[in-house]
Short mmCIF file of C-alpha atoms and ligand atoms in Angstrom, two decimals:
data_model
loop_
_atom_site.label_atom_id
_atom_site.label_comp_id
_atom_site.label_asym_id
_atom_site.label_seq_id
_atom_site.Cartn_x
_atom_site.Cartn_y
_atom_site.Cartn_z
CA MET A 4 3.55 -2.89 9.39
CA VAL A 5 0.91 -0.65 7.51
CA GLY A 6 -0.51 1.93 10.02
CA GLY A 7 -2.86 4.55 9.45
CA PHE A 8 -6.04 5.65 10.60
CA LEU A 9 -9.64 4.01 11.00
CA GLY A 10 -11.03 3.29 7.14
CA ALA A 11 -7.94 4.70 5.28
CA GLY A 12 -7.32 1.28 3.34
CA LYS A 13 -4.75 -0.68 5.48
CA THR A 14 -6.41 -4.10 4.95
CA THR A 15 -6.98 -3.70 1.37
CA LEU A 16 -3.47 -2.79 0.95
CA LEU A 17 -2.11 -5.47 2.72
CA LEU A 18 -4.44 -7.90 0.74
CA LYS A 19 -2.73 -6.67 -2.48
CA LEU A 20 0.63 -6.44 -0.76
CA GLY A 21 0.06 -10.12 -0.16
CA ARG A 22 -1.20 -11.15 -3.49
CA TYR A 23 1.76 -9.37 -5.03
CA LEU A 24 4.48 -11.17 -2.79
CA GLU A 25 2.38 -14.65 -3.14
CA SER A 26 2.59 -13.93 -7.04
CA ARG A 27 6.49 -14.04 -6.82
CA GLY A 28 6.87 -17.11 -4.63
CA ARG A 29 7.21 -15.33 -1.58
CA SER A 30 5.10 -16.70 1.55
CA VAL A 31 2.84 -14.65 3.65
CA GLY A 32 1.59 -14.46 6.98
CA LEU A 33 -0.86 -12.08 8.05
CA ILE A 34 -1.57 -10.41 11.46
CA THR A 35 -4.55 -8.52 12.46
CA ASN A 36 -5.16 -6.67 15.54
CA ASP A 37 -7.89 -5.02 17.68
CA GLN A 38 -9.06 -3.94 21.07
CA SER A 39 -11.61 -6.80 21.26
CA SER A 40 -12.16 -9.87 18.93
CA GLY A 41 -14.75 -10.38 15.99
CA LEU A 42 -13.05 -8.65 13.09
CA VAL A 43 -14.36 -8.08 10.06
CA ASP A 44 -10.68 -7.56 8.80
CA SER A 45 -9.54 -11.24 9.67
CA ALA A 46 -12.75 -12.58 7.94
CA LEU A 47 -11.98 -10.83 4.92
CA LEU A 48 -8.41 -11.96 4.44
CA ARG A 49 -8.87 -15.50 5.37
CA GLY A 50 -11.80 -15.37 2.64
CA GLN A 51 -9.07 -14.48 0.22
CA GLY A 52 -6.82 -17.99 1.27
CA PHE A 53 -4.43 -15.98 3.41
CA SER A 54 -2.82 -17.35 6.73
CA VAL A 55 -4.00 -14.96 9.43
CA GLU A 56 -3.60 -14.62 12.99
CA GLU A 57 -5.78 -11.90 15.12
CA ILE A 58 -4.34 -10.42 18.51
CA ALA A 59 -7.44 -8.99 20.00
CA GLY A 60 -7.80 -7.40 23.34
CA GLY A 61 -5.35 -4.42 22.78
CA CYS A 62 -2.96 -2.91 20.22
CA PHE A 63 0.43 -4.20 19.16
CA CYS A 64 2.64 -1.90 21.67
CA CYS A 65 0.49 -3.11 24.50
CA ARG A 66 0.35 -6.82 23.47
CA PHE A 67 4.11 -7.00 22.10
CA HIS A 68 4.35 -10.59 23.35
CA SER A 69 1.12 -11.55 21.08
CA LEU A 70 2.74 -10.32 18.28
CA ASP A 71 5.44 -12.65 18.98
CA GLU A 72 3.15 -15.49 19.79
CA ALA A 73 1.44 -14.74 16.28
CA VAL A 74 4.53 -14.83 14.50
CA HIS A 75 4.94 -18.23 15.97
CA ARG A 76 1.89 -19.93 15.31
CA LEU A 77 1.78 -18.44 11.61
CA SER A 78 5.36 -20.35 11.41
CA ALA A 79 4.47 -23.48 12.86
CA ASP A 80 1.66 -23.46 10.42
CA LYS A 81 3.60 -22.27 6.99
CA ARG A 82 6.98 -20.96 7.80
CA PRO A 83 5.87 -17.48 6.21
CA GLU A 84 8.90 -15.58 4.86
CA ILE A 85 7.27 -12.06 5.18
CA PHE A 86 5.05 -10.96 8.03
CA LEU A 87 2.40 -8.20 7.39
CA ALA A 88 0.45 -6.68 10.11
CA GLU A 89 -1.75 -4.23 10.77
CA PRO A 90 -1.93 -2.28 13.78
CA VAL A 91 -5.46 -0.78 15.26
CA GLY A 92 -6.37 2.44 13.31
CA SER A 93 -6.32 4.43 16.31
CA CYS A 94 -2.81 3.71 17.75
CA THR A 95 0.18 5.47 17.10
CA ASP A 96 3.97 5.52 18.35
CA LEU A 97 4.63 2.29 16.45
CA LEU A 98 7.98 2.96 16.05
CA ALA A 99 9.32 3.19 19.28
CA THR A 100 7.07 0.56 20.92
CA VAL A 101 7.22 -1.78 17.94
CA SER A 102 9.54 -1.59 15.28
CA TYR A 103 12.34 -0.32 17.55
CA PRO A 104 12.11 -3.43 19.89
CA LEU A 105 11.34 -5.77 17.32
CA ARG A 106 14.52 -4.27 15.91
CA ARG A 107 16.40 -4.56 19.04
CA ILE A 108 15.16 -8.10 20.33
CA TYR A 109 15.11 -10.04 16.89
CA GLY A 110 17.35 -8.09 14.75
CA GLU A 111 19.25 -10.94 13.71
CA ASP A 112 16.52 -13.00 12.46
CA TYR A 113 14.12 -10.52 11.02
CA VAL A 114 14.18 -7.04 8.62
CA VAL A 115 11.75 -4.86 9.89
CA ALA A 116 10.43 -2.55 6.88
CA PRO A 117 10.07 1.09 7.17
CA LEU A 118 6.64 2.05 8.72
CA SER A 119 3.81 3.09 5.98
CA VAL A 120 1.28 5.17 7.29
CA VAL A 121 -2.04 5.25 5.07
CA VAL A 122 -4.70 8.14 4.72
CA ASP A 123 -8.24 8.55 3.24
CA PRO A 124 -7.52 11.73 0.90
CA LEU A 125 -11.23 12.88 1.99
CA ARG A 126 -10.78 12.69 5.45
CA ALA A 127 -7.10 14.37 5.28
CA ALA A 128 -7.93 16.93 3.40
CA ARG A 129 -10.78 17.92 6.04
CA ILE A 130 -8.23 17.28 8.90
CA LEU A 131 -5.54 19.50 7.02
CA GLY A 132 -8.05 22.26 6.47
CA LEU A 133 -7.85 22.07 2.66
CA SER A 134 -11.59 21.18 2.39
CA SER A 135 -14.44 21.81 4.73
CA GLY A 136 -16.80 19.16 6.27
CA LYS A 137 -17.39 16.80 9.23
CA SER A 138 -14.42 15.80 10.92
CA PHE A 139 -13.11 14.95 14.34
CA SER A 140 -12.52 16.82 17.72
CA PRO A 141 -8.72 17.92 18.21
CA LYS A 142 -7.58 15.18 20.29
CA VAL A 143 -8.45 12.64 17.79
CA ILE A 144 -6.90 14.47 15.71
CA TYR A 145 -3.83 14.83 17.60
CA VAL A 146 -3.69 10.93 17.39
CA TYR A 147 -3.90 11.18 13.50
CA GLY A 148 -1.20 13.99 13.34
CA LYS A 149 1.16 11.80 15.64
CA GLN A 150 0.31 8.75 13.24
CA LEU A 151 1.42 11.11 10.17
CA GLU A 152 4.83 12.25 12.09
CA GLU A 153 6.40 8.94 12.23
CA ALA A 154 5.58 7.68 8.84
CA ARG A 155 8.81 7.01 6.40
CA TYR A 156 5.96 6.61 3.87
CA ILE A 157 2.62 8.28 3.71
CA LEU A 158 0.73 6.59 1.60
CA VAL A 159 -1.86 8.46 0.22
CA ASN A 160 -4.48 6.14 -0.91
CA LYS A 161 -7.57 6.22 -3.12
CA ILE A 162 -6.51 8.58 -5.29
CA ASP A 163 -9.07 7.04 -7.90
CA LEU A 164 -11.53 9.31 -5.59
CA ILE A 165 -9.43 12.76 -6.22
CA ASP A 166 -8.41 14.90 -9.12
CA GLU A 167 -5.07 16.23 -10.20
CA ALA A 168 -5.65 19.44 -8.29
CA GLN A 169 -6.84 17.93 -5.03
CA ARG A 170 -4.00 15.37 -4.87
CA GLU A 171 -1.31 17.90 -5.79
CA ARG A 172 -2.63 20.54 -2.91
CA LEU A 173 -2.90 17.57 -0.16
CA VAL A 174 0.72 15.86 -1.11
CA GLY A 175 2.11 19.13 -1.26
CA ALA A 176 0.68 19.95 2.35
CA LEU A 177 1.38 16.48 3.59
CA ALA A 178 5.12 16.86 2.74
CA GLN A 179 5.39 20.20 4.05
CA ARG A 180 4.12 19.11 7.42
CA TYR A 181 5.47 16.16 7.74
CA PRO A 182 9.08 16.23 6.27
CA ARG A 183 10.31 12.92 7.74
CA ALA A 184 8.12 10.96 5.07
CA GLU A 185 8.13 10.44 1.07
CA VAL A 186 4.81 10.91 0.11
CA LEU A 187 3.34 8.09 -2.41
CA CYS A 188 0.19 8.25 -4.41
CA LEU A 189 -1.85 4.96 -4.86
CA SER A 190 -5.23 3.54 -5.21
CA ALA A 191 -5.44 -0.13 -3.57
CA LEU A 192 -8.73 -0.44 -5.44
CA GLU A 193 -7.47 0.32 -9.06
CA GLY A 194 -3.82 -0.75 -8.76
CA GLU A 195 -2.54 3.01 -9.51
CA GLY A 196 0.97 3.45 -7.51
CA LEU A 197 1.02 -0.01 -5.64
CA GLU A 198 4.26 -1.38 -7.48
CA THR A 199 6.56 1.98 -6.45
CA TRP A 200 5.52 1.52 -3.03
CA PHE A 201 6.17 -2.13 -2.85
CA ASP A 202 9.42 -1.69 -4.42
CA ARG A 203 10.40 0.81 -1.80
CA LEU A 204 8.71 -1.46 1.18
CA LEU A 205 11.03 -4.24 0.24
CA GLY A 206 14.04 -2.76 -0.97
CA ASP A 207 14.31 -0.68 2.36
CA GLU A 208 14.66 -1.29 6.42
CA GLU A 209 13.58 0.75 9.11
CA GLU A 210 16.33 3.20 10.57
CA ALA A 211 16.61 4.23 13.87
CA GLY A 212 15.17 7.75 14.47
CA PRO A 213 14.12 10.04 17.21
CA THR A 214 11.58 9.00 19.39
CA LEU A 215 8.37 10.63 18.49
CA ASP A 216 7.46 13.39 20.81
CA ILE A 217 3.90 12.48 21.99
CA ASP A 218 1.81 13.13 25.19
CA TYR A 219 0.44 10.13 26.12
CA ASP A 220 -2.25 11.55 28.35
CA LEU A 221 -3.24 13.29 25.23
CA TYR A 222 -3.14 10.32 23.04
CA ALA A 223 -5.00 8.29 25.86
CA GLU A 224 -7.89 10.66 25.66
CA GLY A 225 -8.18 11.21 22.05
CA GLU A 226 -8.12 7.34 21.71
CA ALA A 227 -11.26 7.39 24.53
CA LEU A 228 -13.13 9.68 22.43
CA LEU A 229 -13.82 6.84 20.08
CA GLY A 230 -16.59 4.60 20.92
CA TRP A 231 -16.25 1.13 19.59
CA VAL A 232 -18.24 -1.78 18.61
CA ASN A 233 -17.68 -5.60 17.74
CA CYS A 234 -20.49 -7.77 17.34
CA THR A 235 -21.26 -11.28 15.88
CA VAL A 236 -24.74 -12.14 15.18
CA SER A 237 -25.95 -15.78 14.00
CA VAL A 238 -28.58 -15.31 10.99
CA GLN A 239 -31.01 -17.97 10.58
CA SER A 240 -33.91 -18.26 8.18
CA ASP A 241 -36.79 -20.35 7.08
CA LYS A 242 -36.37 -19.27 3.42
CA PRO A 243 -33.49 -18.24 1.38
CA PHE A 244 -32.86 -14.59 1.91
CA ASP A 245 -30.77 -12.04 0.18
CA ALA A 246 -27.96 -11.57 2.51
CA ASN A 247 -26.54 -8.19 0.67
CA GLY A 248 -29.39 -6.81 1.00
CA LEU A 249 -29.58 -7.11 4.65
CA VAL A 250 -25.99 -6.07 4.90
CA ALA A 251 -27.22 -2.89 2.77
CA ARG A 252 -30.06 -1.80 4.95
CA LEU A 253 -28.11 -2.84 8.33
CA THR A 254 -25.36 -0.21 7.14
CA ASP A 255 -27.98 2.44 6.42
CA HIS A 256 -29.72 2.36 9.83
CA ILE A 257 -26.65 2.51 11.60
CA ARG A 258 -25.24 5.21 9.70
CA GLY A 259 -28.27 6.94 9.18
CA ALA A 260 -28.68 7.06 12.87
CA LEU A 261 -25.51 8.64 13.50
CA ALA A 262 -25.55 10.99 11.03
CA LEU A 263 -28.86 12.21 12.26
CA GLU A 264 -26.96 13.15 15.35
CA GLU A 265 -23.96 14.76 13.79
CA LEU A 266 -21.64 11.82 15.06
CA GLU A 267 -18.98 10.82 12.87
CA ILE A 268 -18.08 7.15 12.07
CA ALA A 269 -14.31 6.45 11.82
CA HIS A 270 -15.01 3.14 9.71
CA LEU A 271 -18.32 0.98 10.02
CA LYS A 272 -17.32 -2.46 8.47
CA LEU A 273 -19.91 -5.64 7.98
CA THR A 274 -19.60 -9.03 7.02
CA LEU A 275 -21.92 -11.85 6.43
CA ASP A 276 -20.10 -15.20 6.18
CA ALA A 277 -22.46 -17.65 4.50
CA SER A 278 -20.07 -20.43 5.46
CA LEU A 279 -20.28 -21.28 1.39
CA ASP A 280 -17.54 -23.35 -0.15
CA GLY A 281 -15.12 -20.88 -1.33
CA GLY A 282 -15.41 -18.56 1.60
CA GLN A 283 -18.31 -16.20 -0.04
CA LEU A 284 -18.77 -12.87 1.76
CA ALA A 285 -20.95 -10.07 1.74
CA VAL A 286 -19.17 -7.21 3.02
CA ILE A 287 -19.78 -3.24 3.32
CA SER A 288 -17.79 -0.39 4.50
CA VAL A 289 -18.57 3.46 5.36
CA VAL A 290 -15.76 5.64 6.15
CA GLY A 291 -17.50 8.75 7.17
CA SER A 292 -21.01 10.09 8.44
CA ASP A 293 -21.78 11.78 4.91
CA ARG A 294 -19.80 9.20 2.93
CA GLU A 295 -21.51 6.27 0.56
CA PRO A 296 -21.41 2.64 1.74
CA ASP A 297 -19.03 0.58 -0.35
CA VAL A 298 -20.17 -2.78 -1.31
CA ARG A 299 -16.44 -4.60 -1.20
CA GLU A 300 -17.71 -7.96 -1.59
CA ALA A 301 -21.01 -9.37 -2.58
CA LEU A 302 -22.72 -13.04 -2.29
CA PHE A 303 -23.86 -14.83 -5.66
CA ASP A 304 -26.79 -16.26 -4.46
CA ALA A 305 -29.58 -16.19 -1.43
CA VAL A 306 -28.71 -17.90 1.38
CA ASP A 307 -30.52 -19.11 4.48
CA GLU A 308 -28.00 -18.54 7.11
CA GLY A 309 -24.56 -17.26 8.08
CA SER A 310 -22.64 -15.59 10.75
CA LEU A 311 -22.87 -11.59 10.48
CA ILE A 312 -20.01 -9.42 11.82
CA ILE A 313 -20.30 -5.84 12.71
CA ASN A 314 -17.32 -3.88 13.54
CA LEU A 315 -18.17 -0.07 14.47
CA ARG A 316 -15.82 2.74 15.45
CA ALA A 317 -17.10 6.44 15.91
CA GLU A 318 -16.63 9.55 17.61
CA ALA A 319 -19.41 8.87 20.26
CA PRO A 320 -20.53 7.47 23.41
CA PRO A 321 -20.40 3.34 23.24
CA GLU A 322 -23.59 2.66 24.32
CA ARG A 323 -25.08 5.48 22.10
CA LEU A 324 -23.05 3.13 18.76
CA TRP A 325 -24.59 -0.18 20.75
CA LYS A 326 -27.92 1.22 20.59
CA ALA A 327 -27.72 1.93 16.83
CA VAL A 328 -26.59 -1.39 16.16
CA GLN A 329 -29.05 -3.12 18.36
CA ASP A 330 -31.91 -1.12 16.65
CA ALA A 331 -30.78 -1.81 13.31
CA LEU A 332 -30.55 -5.40 14.14
CA SER A 333 -34.08 -5.09 15.71
CA ARG A 334 -35.81 -4.30 12.12
CA HIS A 335 -34.84 -7.82 11.20
CA VAL A 336 -36.13 -10.17 13.84
CA GLU A 337 -39.59 -10.84 12.09
CA GLU A 338 -38.20 -11.99 8.76
CA LEU A 339 -35.08 -13.69 10.12
CA SER A 340 -33.87 -15.23 13.33
CA LEU A 341 -31.31 -13.19 14.76
CA LYS A 342 -28.69 -14.51 17.75
CA ILE A 343 -26.24 -12.11 19.31
CA ASP A 344 -23.25 -14.42 20.02
CA HIS A 345 -21.39 -11.99 20.89
CA HIS A 346 -20.69 -8.19 21.55
CA GLU A 347 -18.56 -6.01 23.34
CA ALA A 348 -19.03 -1.40 23.08
CA PHE A 349 -16.38 0.33 25.16
CA ARG A 350 -13.90 3.16 24.65
CA PRO A 351 -10.40 1.74 24.12
CA ALA A 352 -7.90 1.76 27.50
CA ALA A 353 -5.12 4.06 27.91
CA PRO A 354 -2.39 2.82 26.01
CA VAL A 355 0.71 1.18 28.24
CA PRO A 356 3.06 0.09 25.76
CA VAL A 357 5.52 -3.04 26.89
CA HIS A 358 8.53 -1.49 25.56
CA ARG A 359 9.33 1.76 24.45
CA ASP A 360 12.73 2.37 23.17
CA ARG A 361 14.46 5.71 23.02
CA VAL A 362 16.82 5.81 20.27
CA SER A 363 18.40 8.86 20.00
CA GLU A 364 19.24 7.99 23.73
CA GLY A 365 20.42 4.63 22.83
CA ALA A 366 18.65 3.08 25.59
CA SER A 367 15.32 1.61 25.88
CA SER A 368 12.65 1.17 29.05
N1 GTP B 418 -12.03 4.33 -3.82
C1 GTP B 418 -11.35 3.62 -2.80
N2 GTP B 418 -11.66 2.70 -1.72
C2 GTP B 418 -11.07 2.10 -1.49
C3 GTP B 418 -9.52 2.10 -1.77
N3 GTP B 418 -8.63 1.23 -0.72
C4 GTP B 418 -9.75 0.74 -0.10
N4 GTP B 418 -10.83 1.61 -0.22
C5 GTP B 418 -12.15 1.14 0.61
O1 GTP B 418 -11.71 1.99 2.07
C6 GTP B 418 -12.81 1.25 2.69
C7 GTP B 418 -11.64 0.99 4.28
O2 GTP B 418 -10.68 0.25 3.89
P1 GTP B 418 -10.11 -0.79 4.59
O3 GTP B 418 -8.79 -1.39 3.97
O4 GTP B 418 -10.84 -1.79 5.56
O5 GTP B 418 -9.29 0.16 5.69
P2 GTP B 418 -8.63 0.10 6.92
O6 GTP B 418 -7.71 0.67 7.06
O7 GTP B 418 -8.10 -1.26 7.03
O8 GTP B 418 -9.97 0.24 8.12
P3 GTP B 418 -9.82 -0.13 9.74
O9 GTP B 418 -9.19 -1.82 9.61
O10 GTP B 418 -11.24 -0.23 10.13
O11 GTP B 418 -8.61 0.98 10.34
C8 GTP B 418 -13.53 0.38 2.31
O12 GTP B 418 -14.73 0.49 1.73
C9 GTP B 418 -12.29 -0.25 0.72
O13 GTP B 418 -12.80 -0.59 -0.12
C10 GTP B 418 -9.22 2.79 -2.84
O14 GTP B 418 -8.13 2.70 -3.47
N5 GTP B 418 -10.02 3.32 -3.67
MG1 MG B 419 -8.49 -2.96 8.32
#
């Protein structure tokens, strides 16, 4: 399991890890997870040729049995040796609710690797008070901190975005505040530091440790401050259109509207699947209202139809987020035919884990 806050780079890292493992002859199955269905992450990973199972409608801890079912479905297909799972980016207490129960129930059959938790260095620096700028409310930051508290490896990702001095300060602060973890620096994008992490992860097993000291009411309140929108739209046109440009303009409209009201985006991601052979996608992400959009993949040619997925998570009321998405879409209804096939706008429900193992007491509940 690779955890960490929204937009930290979990999917990008899992892609790199998956490719690394496959290049060494190990078969891999990926499991994505979200509070609702229609995920950019699943589209992205499938687009890279991986077998992917999506667990929608709640996090791994609350849908533990679905995790088990996903493993079996993937196994029926190609019997992967290694499962890589991405929990929801607003989720924490994963050791007690997922790793330890997996060990307890399936310890004979599986080895559970240690928990890695990824951070975006610019967001982490703001949250730890090392730099100034817009961040989240204290209750959201409570969840962020709990994610790091239980990590065995804290992965400072995207080090291509910071200089040596910033890196040292951030690593120092993380190591001091979260002594349980080893802090590793890497760049999923440029490949730096990846092999060190791969070696650590693959040569190790999650050990039983103390259960995270967490207040579930605060955790639920922190998660519920985040609004969530998942939306799938069919796009058609009489004549070929520039899908990369469409995705970029939609991103700019949504980001601009939220930035104007000083609402902080945790992660806005859009993908347009043009259903071309070879699984080509246009993909863009934004991981902060004052951060530049990142074009992750682009289509080579103009297209005349496609399936658009928009996933938006921000600290704002879900109705406000949905309005921003609708306004952005409405700007294109004259030139394109847009049909909203599915949309959900909500706040995550309070987490109610199926299991919560209290390892230090040697018991589970
Ligand atoms: N510069 C830089 N960008 C990166 C790196 N790794 C990931 N990103 C970008 O960070 C953004 C978020 O990456 P994701 O992999 O989708 O993050 P995530 O943690 O899976 O996000 P959620 O699933 O929404 O929680 C994307 O724009 C990525 O291209 C990196 O090493 N360097
Ligand atoms: Mg992801």
